XYZ file of C-alpha atoms in Angstrom:
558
model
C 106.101 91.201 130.416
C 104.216 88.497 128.910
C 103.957 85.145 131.097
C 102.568 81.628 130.578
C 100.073 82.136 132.708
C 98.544 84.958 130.583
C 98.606 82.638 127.740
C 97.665 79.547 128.759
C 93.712 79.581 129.166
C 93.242 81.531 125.937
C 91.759 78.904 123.487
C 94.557 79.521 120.972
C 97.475 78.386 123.349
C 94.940 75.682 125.176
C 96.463 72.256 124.016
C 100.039 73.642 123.978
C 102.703 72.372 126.307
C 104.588 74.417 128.577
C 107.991 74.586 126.811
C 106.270 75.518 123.717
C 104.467 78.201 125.622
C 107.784 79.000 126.962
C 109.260 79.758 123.884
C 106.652 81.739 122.484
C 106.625 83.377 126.035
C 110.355 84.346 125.487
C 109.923 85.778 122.000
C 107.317 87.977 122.135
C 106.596 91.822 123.142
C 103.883 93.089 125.791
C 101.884 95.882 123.944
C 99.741 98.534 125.723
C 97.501 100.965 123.528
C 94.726 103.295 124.401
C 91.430 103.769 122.836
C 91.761 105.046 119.259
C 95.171 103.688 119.099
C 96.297 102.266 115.367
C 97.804 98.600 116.499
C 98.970 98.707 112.915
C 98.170 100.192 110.169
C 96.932 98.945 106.553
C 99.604 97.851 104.639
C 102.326 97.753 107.283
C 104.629 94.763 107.486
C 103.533 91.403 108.897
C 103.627 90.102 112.572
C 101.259 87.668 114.685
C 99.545 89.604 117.769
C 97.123 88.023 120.266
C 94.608 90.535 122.021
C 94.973 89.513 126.248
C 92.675 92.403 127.278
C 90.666 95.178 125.432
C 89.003 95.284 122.600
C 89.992 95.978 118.516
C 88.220 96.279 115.102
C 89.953 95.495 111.962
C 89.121 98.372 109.863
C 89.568 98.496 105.603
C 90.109 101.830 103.784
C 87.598 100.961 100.691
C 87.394 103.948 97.521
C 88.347 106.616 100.878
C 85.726 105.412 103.433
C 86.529 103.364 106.165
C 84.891 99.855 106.331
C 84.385 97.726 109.570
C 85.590 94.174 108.820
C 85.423 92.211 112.291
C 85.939 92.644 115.429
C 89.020 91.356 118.175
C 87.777 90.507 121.520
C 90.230 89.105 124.493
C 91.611 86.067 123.263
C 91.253 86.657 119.926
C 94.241 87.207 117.225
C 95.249 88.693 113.867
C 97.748 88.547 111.473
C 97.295 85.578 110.215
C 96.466 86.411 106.647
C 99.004 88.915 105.712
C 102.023 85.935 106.963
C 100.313 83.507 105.111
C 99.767 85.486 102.326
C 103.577 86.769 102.382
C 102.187 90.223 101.957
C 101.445 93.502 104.345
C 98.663 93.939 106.753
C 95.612 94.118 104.045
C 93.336 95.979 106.428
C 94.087 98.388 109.763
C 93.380 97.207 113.387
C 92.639 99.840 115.509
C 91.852 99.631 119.286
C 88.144 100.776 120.791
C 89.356 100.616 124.328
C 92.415 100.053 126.248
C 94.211 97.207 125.360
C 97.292 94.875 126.153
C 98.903 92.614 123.657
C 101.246 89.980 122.727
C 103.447 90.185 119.177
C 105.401 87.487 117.529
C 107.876 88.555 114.661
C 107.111 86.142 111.469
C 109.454 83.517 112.371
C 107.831 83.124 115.836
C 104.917 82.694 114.084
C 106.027 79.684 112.007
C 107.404 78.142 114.500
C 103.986 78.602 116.742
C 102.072 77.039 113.730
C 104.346 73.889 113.480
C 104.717 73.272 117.111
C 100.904 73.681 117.872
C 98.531 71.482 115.698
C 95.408 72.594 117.731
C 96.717 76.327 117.320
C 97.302 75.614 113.363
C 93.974 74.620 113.264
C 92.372 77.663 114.669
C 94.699 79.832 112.874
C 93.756 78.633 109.329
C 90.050 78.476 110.044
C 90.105 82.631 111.117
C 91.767 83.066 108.048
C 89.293 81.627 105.773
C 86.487 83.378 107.906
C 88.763 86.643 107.493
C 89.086 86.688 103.869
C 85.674 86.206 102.909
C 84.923 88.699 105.529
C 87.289 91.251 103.379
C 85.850 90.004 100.380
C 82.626 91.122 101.595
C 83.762 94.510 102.908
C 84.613 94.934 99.162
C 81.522 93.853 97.553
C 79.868 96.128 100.214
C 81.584 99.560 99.813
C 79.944 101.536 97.165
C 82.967 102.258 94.809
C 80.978 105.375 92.513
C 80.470 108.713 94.888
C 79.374 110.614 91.521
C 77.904 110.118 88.224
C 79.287 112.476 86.234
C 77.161 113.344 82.850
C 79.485 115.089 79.962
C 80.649 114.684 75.999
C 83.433 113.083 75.881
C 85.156 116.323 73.039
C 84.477 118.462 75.749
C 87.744 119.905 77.625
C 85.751 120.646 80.795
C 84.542 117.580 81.098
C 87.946 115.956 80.496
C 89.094 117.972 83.245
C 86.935 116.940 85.524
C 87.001 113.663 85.322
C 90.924 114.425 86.101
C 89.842 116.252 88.938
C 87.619 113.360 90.450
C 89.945 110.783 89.999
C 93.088 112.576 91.564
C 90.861 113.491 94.596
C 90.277 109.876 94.757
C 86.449 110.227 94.327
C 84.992 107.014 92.425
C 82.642 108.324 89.966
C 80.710 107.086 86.409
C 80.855 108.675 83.045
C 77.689 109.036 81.363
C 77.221 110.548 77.835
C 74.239 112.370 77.692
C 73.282 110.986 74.707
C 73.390 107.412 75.683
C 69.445 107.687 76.437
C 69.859 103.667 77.684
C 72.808 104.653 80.441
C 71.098 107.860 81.388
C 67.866 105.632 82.027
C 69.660 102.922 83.867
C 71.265 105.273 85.996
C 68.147 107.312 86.844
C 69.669 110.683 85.828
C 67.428 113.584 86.437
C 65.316 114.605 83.093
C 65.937 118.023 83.384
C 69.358 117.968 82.935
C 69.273 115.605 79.524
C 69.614 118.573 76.657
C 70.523 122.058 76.395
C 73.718 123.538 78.003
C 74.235 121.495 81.054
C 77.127 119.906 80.665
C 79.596 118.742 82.448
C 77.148 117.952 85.597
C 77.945 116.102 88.681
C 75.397 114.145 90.037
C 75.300 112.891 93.741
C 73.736 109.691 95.105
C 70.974 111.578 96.428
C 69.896 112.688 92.855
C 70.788 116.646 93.849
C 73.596 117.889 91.160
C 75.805 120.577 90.186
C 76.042 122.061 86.667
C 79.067 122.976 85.678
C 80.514 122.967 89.092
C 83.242 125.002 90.105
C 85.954 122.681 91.987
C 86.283 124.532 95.414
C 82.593 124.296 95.373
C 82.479 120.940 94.480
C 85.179 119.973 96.985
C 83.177 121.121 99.535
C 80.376 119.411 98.583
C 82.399 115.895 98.616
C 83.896 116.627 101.712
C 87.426 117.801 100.796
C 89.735 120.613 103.084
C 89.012 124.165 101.158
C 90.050 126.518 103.714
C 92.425 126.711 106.618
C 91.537 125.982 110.223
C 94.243 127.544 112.027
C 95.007 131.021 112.156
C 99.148 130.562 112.037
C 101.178 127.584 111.259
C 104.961 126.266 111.559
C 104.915 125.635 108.411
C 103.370 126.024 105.580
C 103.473 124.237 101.804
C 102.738 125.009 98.688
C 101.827 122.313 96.427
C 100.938 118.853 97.066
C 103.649 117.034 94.500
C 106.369 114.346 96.073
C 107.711 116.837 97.811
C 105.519 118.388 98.956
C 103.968 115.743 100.400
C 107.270 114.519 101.625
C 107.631 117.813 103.560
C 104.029 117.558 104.976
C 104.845 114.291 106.173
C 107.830 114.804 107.747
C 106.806 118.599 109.444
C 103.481 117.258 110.925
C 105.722 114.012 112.326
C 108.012 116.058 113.856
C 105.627 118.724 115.873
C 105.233 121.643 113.340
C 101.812 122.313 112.669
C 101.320 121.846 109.083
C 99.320 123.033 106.473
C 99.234 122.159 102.716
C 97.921 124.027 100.047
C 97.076 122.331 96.738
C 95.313 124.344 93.869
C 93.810 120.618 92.268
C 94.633 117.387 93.623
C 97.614 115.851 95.144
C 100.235 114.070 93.641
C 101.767 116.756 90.867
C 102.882 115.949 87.485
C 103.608 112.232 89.164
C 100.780 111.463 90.121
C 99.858 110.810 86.510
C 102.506 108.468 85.926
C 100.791 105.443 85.529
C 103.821 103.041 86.740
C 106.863 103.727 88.456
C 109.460 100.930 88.521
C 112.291 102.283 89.988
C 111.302 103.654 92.937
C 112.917 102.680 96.336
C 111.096 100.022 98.297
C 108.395 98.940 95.400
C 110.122 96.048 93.375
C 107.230 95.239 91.648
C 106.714 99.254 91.098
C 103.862 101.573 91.886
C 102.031 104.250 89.777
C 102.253 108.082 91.153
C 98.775 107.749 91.827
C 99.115 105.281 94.153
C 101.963 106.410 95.672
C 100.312 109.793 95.809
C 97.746 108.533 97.927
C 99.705 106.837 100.482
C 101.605 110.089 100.931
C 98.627 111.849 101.145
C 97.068 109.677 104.119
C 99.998 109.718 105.850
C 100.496 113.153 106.335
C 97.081 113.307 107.257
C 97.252 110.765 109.829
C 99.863 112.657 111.735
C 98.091 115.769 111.665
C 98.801 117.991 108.497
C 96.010 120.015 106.984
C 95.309 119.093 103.275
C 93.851 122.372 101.545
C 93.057 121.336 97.992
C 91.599 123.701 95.217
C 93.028 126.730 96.518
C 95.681 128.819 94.338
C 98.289 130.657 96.424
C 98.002 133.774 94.610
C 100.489 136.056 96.842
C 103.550 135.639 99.615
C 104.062 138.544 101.479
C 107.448 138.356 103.465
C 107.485 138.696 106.765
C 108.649 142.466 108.051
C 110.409 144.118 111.176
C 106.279 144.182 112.179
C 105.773 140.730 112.095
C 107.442 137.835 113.547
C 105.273 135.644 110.480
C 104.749 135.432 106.718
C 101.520 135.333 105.232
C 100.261 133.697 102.003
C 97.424 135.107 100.297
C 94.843 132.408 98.507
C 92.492 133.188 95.729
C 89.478 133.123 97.515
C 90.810 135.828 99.936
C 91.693 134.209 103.360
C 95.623 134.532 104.353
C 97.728 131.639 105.948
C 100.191 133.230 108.266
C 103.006 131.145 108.798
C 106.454 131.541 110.221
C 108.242 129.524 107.273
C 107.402 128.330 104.000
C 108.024 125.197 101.236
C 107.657 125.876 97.886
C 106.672 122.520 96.280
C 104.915 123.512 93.161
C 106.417 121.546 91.038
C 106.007 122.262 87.038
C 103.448 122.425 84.415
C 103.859 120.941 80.739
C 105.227 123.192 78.670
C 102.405 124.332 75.781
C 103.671 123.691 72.191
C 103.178 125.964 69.316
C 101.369 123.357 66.720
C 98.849 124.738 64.465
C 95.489 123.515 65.065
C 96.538 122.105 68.233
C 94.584 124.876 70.266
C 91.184 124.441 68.776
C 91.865 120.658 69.732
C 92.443 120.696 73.355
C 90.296 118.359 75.178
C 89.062 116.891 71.892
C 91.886 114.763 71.378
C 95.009 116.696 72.166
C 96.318 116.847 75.603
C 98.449 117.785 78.000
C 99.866 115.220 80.470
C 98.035 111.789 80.687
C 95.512 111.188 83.260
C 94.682 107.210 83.877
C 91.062 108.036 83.662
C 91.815 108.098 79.807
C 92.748 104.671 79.211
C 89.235 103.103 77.932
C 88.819 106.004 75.955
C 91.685 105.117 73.830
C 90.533 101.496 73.610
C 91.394 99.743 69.860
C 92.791 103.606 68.714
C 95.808 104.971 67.286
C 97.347 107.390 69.729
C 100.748 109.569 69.688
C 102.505 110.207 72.350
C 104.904 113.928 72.321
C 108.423 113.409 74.552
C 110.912 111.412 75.351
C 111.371 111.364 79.359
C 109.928 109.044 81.734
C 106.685 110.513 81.648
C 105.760 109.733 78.330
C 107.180 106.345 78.442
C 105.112 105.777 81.331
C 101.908 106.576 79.482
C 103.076 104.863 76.516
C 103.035 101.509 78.873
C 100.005 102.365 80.083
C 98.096 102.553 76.555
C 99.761 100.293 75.173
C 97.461 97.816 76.818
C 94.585 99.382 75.592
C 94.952 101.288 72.125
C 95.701 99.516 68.572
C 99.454 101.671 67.702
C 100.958 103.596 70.103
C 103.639 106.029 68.285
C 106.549 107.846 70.185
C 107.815 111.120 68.573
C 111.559 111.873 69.852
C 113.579 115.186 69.219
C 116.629 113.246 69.797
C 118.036 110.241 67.883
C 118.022 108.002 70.835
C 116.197 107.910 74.377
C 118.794 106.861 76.289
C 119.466 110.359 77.343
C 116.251 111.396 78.501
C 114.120 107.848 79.532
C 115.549 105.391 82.470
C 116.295 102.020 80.732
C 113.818 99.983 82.119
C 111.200 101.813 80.470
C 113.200 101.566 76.683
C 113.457 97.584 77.671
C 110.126 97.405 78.624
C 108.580 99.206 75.198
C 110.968 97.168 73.427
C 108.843 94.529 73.905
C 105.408 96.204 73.071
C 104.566 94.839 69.493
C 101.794 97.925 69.464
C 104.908 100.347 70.416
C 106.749 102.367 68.260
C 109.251 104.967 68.382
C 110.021 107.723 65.790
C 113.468 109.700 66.098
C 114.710 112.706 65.147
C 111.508 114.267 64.518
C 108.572 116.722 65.529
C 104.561 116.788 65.133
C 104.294 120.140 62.660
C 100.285 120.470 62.516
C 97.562 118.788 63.345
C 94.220 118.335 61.649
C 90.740 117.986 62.930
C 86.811 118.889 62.728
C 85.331 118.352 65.717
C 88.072 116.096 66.848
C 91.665 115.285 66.253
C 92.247 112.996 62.793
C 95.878 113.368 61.931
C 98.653 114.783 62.913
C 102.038 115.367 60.447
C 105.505 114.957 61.215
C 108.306 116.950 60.145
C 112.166 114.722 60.437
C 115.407 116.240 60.482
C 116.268 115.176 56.959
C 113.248 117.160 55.509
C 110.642 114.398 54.518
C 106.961 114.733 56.470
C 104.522 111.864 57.045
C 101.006 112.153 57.913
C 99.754 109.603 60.787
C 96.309 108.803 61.412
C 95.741 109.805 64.963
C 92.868 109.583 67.445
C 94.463 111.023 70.755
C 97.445 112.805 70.853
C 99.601 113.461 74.135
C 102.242 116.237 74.709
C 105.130 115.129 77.184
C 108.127 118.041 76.342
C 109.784 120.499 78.432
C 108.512 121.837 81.790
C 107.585 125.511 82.969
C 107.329 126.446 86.908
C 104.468 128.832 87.497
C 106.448 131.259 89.496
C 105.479 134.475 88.640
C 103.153 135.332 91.556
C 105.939 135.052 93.655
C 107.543 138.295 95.529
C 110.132 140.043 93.367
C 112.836 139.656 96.253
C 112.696 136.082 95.170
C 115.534 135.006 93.169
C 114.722 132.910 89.842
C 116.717 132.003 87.148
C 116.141 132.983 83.876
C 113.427 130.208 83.275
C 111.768 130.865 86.719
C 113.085 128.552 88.461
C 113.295 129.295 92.107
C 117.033 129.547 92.963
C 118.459 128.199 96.766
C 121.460 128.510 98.694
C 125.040 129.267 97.093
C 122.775 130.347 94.069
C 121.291 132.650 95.727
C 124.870 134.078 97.105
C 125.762 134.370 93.349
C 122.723 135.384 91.919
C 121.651 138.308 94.556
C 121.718 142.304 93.282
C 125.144 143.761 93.712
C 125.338 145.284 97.189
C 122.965 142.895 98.924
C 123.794 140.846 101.790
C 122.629 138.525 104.044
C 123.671 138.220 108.253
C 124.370 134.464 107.281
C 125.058 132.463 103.993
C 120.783 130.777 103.052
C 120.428 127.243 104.064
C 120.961 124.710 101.405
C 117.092 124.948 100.354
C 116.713 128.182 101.368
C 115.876 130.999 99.107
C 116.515 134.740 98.671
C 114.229 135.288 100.866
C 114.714 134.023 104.835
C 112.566 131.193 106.098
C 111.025 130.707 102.464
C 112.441 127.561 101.178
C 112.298 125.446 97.850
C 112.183 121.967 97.222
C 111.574 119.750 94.358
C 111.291 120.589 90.471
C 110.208 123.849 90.910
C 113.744 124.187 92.225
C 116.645 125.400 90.008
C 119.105 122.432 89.769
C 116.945 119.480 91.027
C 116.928 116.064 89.661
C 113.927 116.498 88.456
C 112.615 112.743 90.042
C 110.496 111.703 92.088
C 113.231 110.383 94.461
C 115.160 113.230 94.462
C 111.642 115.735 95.147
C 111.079 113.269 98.447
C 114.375 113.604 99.559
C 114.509 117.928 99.642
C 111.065 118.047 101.078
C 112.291 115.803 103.715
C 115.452 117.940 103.978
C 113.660 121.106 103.714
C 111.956 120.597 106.934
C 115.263 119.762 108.752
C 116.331 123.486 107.346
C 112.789 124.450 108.665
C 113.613 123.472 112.079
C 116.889 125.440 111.909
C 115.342 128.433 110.749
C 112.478 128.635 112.766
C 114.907 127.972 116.189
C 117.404 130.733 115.073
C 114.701 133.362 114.610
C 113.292 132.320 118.272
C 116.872 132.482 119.683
């Protein structure tokens, strides 16, 4: 319990009088941590503590590396700039020893400030000295990992560049042939000409040509292969919700492992803004969100496998009391339960010339990355869901027209109302209904594209990027054959499984409510049949999937 003696020959609390001291005495909470110990974390909510004994460091998370911004020693405080600021704690404050603290909720804090002048005083002059030292820390951090050297028409660069920035790595795009970029950046002669393209150059000037991603995780310092030799649980796929299960299983004791073939975040992690997600008024992109998810998992303990494809599932037997999932590069996970979280892929149109144009201004999806490269063009946007209407904001800001070609006659049926509000107001922004792209044309890069509508007219637009939104196809056929799909391959769970299961086949007990033909293999997300498709809705069955987890994995050791 915190006195007044404890407080009152600490410089902050020196000029105070004792019923002052005696209130903030009575409002506040006596903190013990140990050595490594998170006080609070970066972007938690705001309070005021006071460091009695110990030692802290306020630490930053700048472009994934942590940076040291100051240090607490007995006396000292923080806190001060995120309740000033009205916003969440803008850097981490971790303890280097054993420590003992005092907290004040917000309004304690307020009231400390106005009854202490000599405490006010101290308090705004740490600030200023705190945010320039952030500032600093910002300035500091080196923000590009990799230079990456590539032609902009070619898909593999494209993809990489997708693959860097979902992995979080900062890098810069150089065109080869921009002889006064290559110079500046002091790129290695020998790879200027020829074949070598797309290479990924590292700070020390060694490189990779045309680097295969497990390879090049490795290299950057990603997860690749498993550590353990059996898990609780295992995941597959590194969407919402599979992030939400990670989260929530490594929280609550299972040892967790998640396996990502590319980059966390899923389809939603390319959503440039999200607006209606729980808890973000001002709204959030799926990158961003992504990323949170990501760290937090990690924090409480889950492994974070990324470019690894789970190529097999072998159910576990009379034999063996686990499952085991088979990667591509050979090693097996064995596991006693399992999430499948791998979400969806875009479903590939059937557009003539769209093929020999992939990468070179037709794509798939939308990856933020693209943005400048659409800057004062004309670009088309495929689909009428949230996604596109997400991109559609997001270029909007950058390209001359943005054009929206519906299927339907109206969006309200397929696109959350905010978004049809919000491109209401784009002047750049239009929308064409009741129509579909029927060709595209193109020499060494998309020019046009023509568009087919209901009534039977066609119209050619001029078109320098063109983006395909529609439909979406799980990737479930490396799964066992005892796993029930439906007849698009979606994974079915619980009473769908009771009604979909081969005459004669029964199970000791009805499958969990995420649970899928197969015992202690559950589903969760849009690679489920019958989800919401949303990002809400995937957090929510990971979450729940793990409860289910739990159950399964105590009645198998009962």
């Amino acid at each position: 319990m915190i006195t007044i003696d404890a407080l009152a020959h600490l410089p902050l609390f020196e000029s105070a009088r004792d019923e002052a001291l005696a209130t903030i005495v009575s409002r506040s909470a006596d903190l013990r941590v140990n050595t490594g110990d998170w006080v609070v974390l970066e972007g938690e909510a705001a309070a005021f503590y006071v460091l009695l004994e110990g030692r802290g460091e306020i630490v930053k998370t700048i472009a994934g590396a942590e940076q040291l911004v100051d240090v607490v020693e007995p006396g000292g405080f923080f806190g001060e700039v995120p309740l000033l600021l009205g916003s969440g704690f803008l850097a981490g404050i971790r303890a280097t020893e054993p420590s003992r603290l005092m907290r004040l909720e917000p309004i304690d804090f307020h009231e400390l400030v106005a009854r202490c002048p000599n405490a006010n005083r101290q308090i705004l002059a740490e600030m200023a000295r705190r945010v320039t030292g952030l500032q600093q820390a910002s300035i500091a951090a080196p923000m590009i990992s990799v230079t990456v050297l590539g032609h902009r028409d070619d898909f593999a660069c494209y993809d990489l560049r997708d693959f860097l920035a979902r992995n979080h790595i900062g890098f810069r795009w150089l065109e080869p042939d921009d002889a006064a970029a290559t110079q500046t950046a002091n790129v290695p002669q020998e790879l200027l000409g020829g074949d070598n393209y797309p290479a990924v150059i590292f700070a020390d000037r060694s490189y990779m040509v045309k680097p295969k991603y497990p390879e090049l995780a490795e290299r950057l310092g990603l997860q690749t292969a498993p550590r353990a030799t059996t898990y609780d649980v295992a995941i597959v796929g590194a969407g919402p919700a599979g992030l939400a299960a990670a989260v929530y299983g490594a929280s609550e004791g299972l040892q967790t492992v998640l396996i990502e073939c590319r980059a966390p975040g899923g389809q939603a992690g390319s959503s440039s803004r999200i607006e209606n997600y729980l808890g973000f008024p001002a709204g959030i992109s799926g990158d961003d969100l992504a990323s949170r998810a990501f760290h937090q998992a990690r924090r409480f303990g889950t492994e974070i496998i990324v470019t690894r494809q789970a190529t097999e599932i072998e159910p576990r037997d009379g034999s063996s009391a686990t499952h085991a999932i088979v990667l591509d590069c050979g090693e097996r996970v064995q596991t006693k339960a399992i999430v499948l979280a791998s979400g969806v892929t875009w479903r590939k149109l059937s557009i003539p010339g769209a093929d020999a144009l992939l990468g070179r201004g037709v794509y798939y999806g939308a990856a933020r990355t693209e943005a400048l490269g659409v800057l004062g063009k004309d670009v088309v946007l495929i689909g009428g869901g949230n996604s596109a209407g997400q991109a559609a904001m997001l270029f909007s800001g950058y390209a001359r027209s943005v054009t929206i070609l519906v299927r339907a006659e109206k969006l309200s049926a397929s696109m959350s109302q905010y978004l049809i509000d919000e491109l209401a107001k784009k002047e750049n922004v239009r929308i064409e209904y009741a129509c579909e792209c029927v060709s595209v044309t193109g020499t060494s890069h998309l020019e046009s594209i023509e568009v087919a509508y209901k009534g039977g007219e066609q119209e050619a637009f001029k078109a320098d990027a063109l983006f395909i939104f529609v439909g979406c196809v799980p990737e479930t056929k490396w799964l066992p054959e005892a796993l029930i799909r439906d007849a698009q391959g979606f994974v079915c769970t619980g009473r769908d499984v009771v009604d979909l299961q081969p005459a004669g086949a029964s199970w000791a007990r009805d499958p969990y409510l995420l649970e899928t033909s197969i015992p202690g293999i559950f589903a969760a997300g849009d690679v489920r049949h019958g989800s919401m498709k949303r990002v809400a809705s995937s957090v929510g069955e990971g979450s729940m999937a793990i409860a289910l987890v739990h159950q399964y994995i105590d009645e198998t050791v009962s």
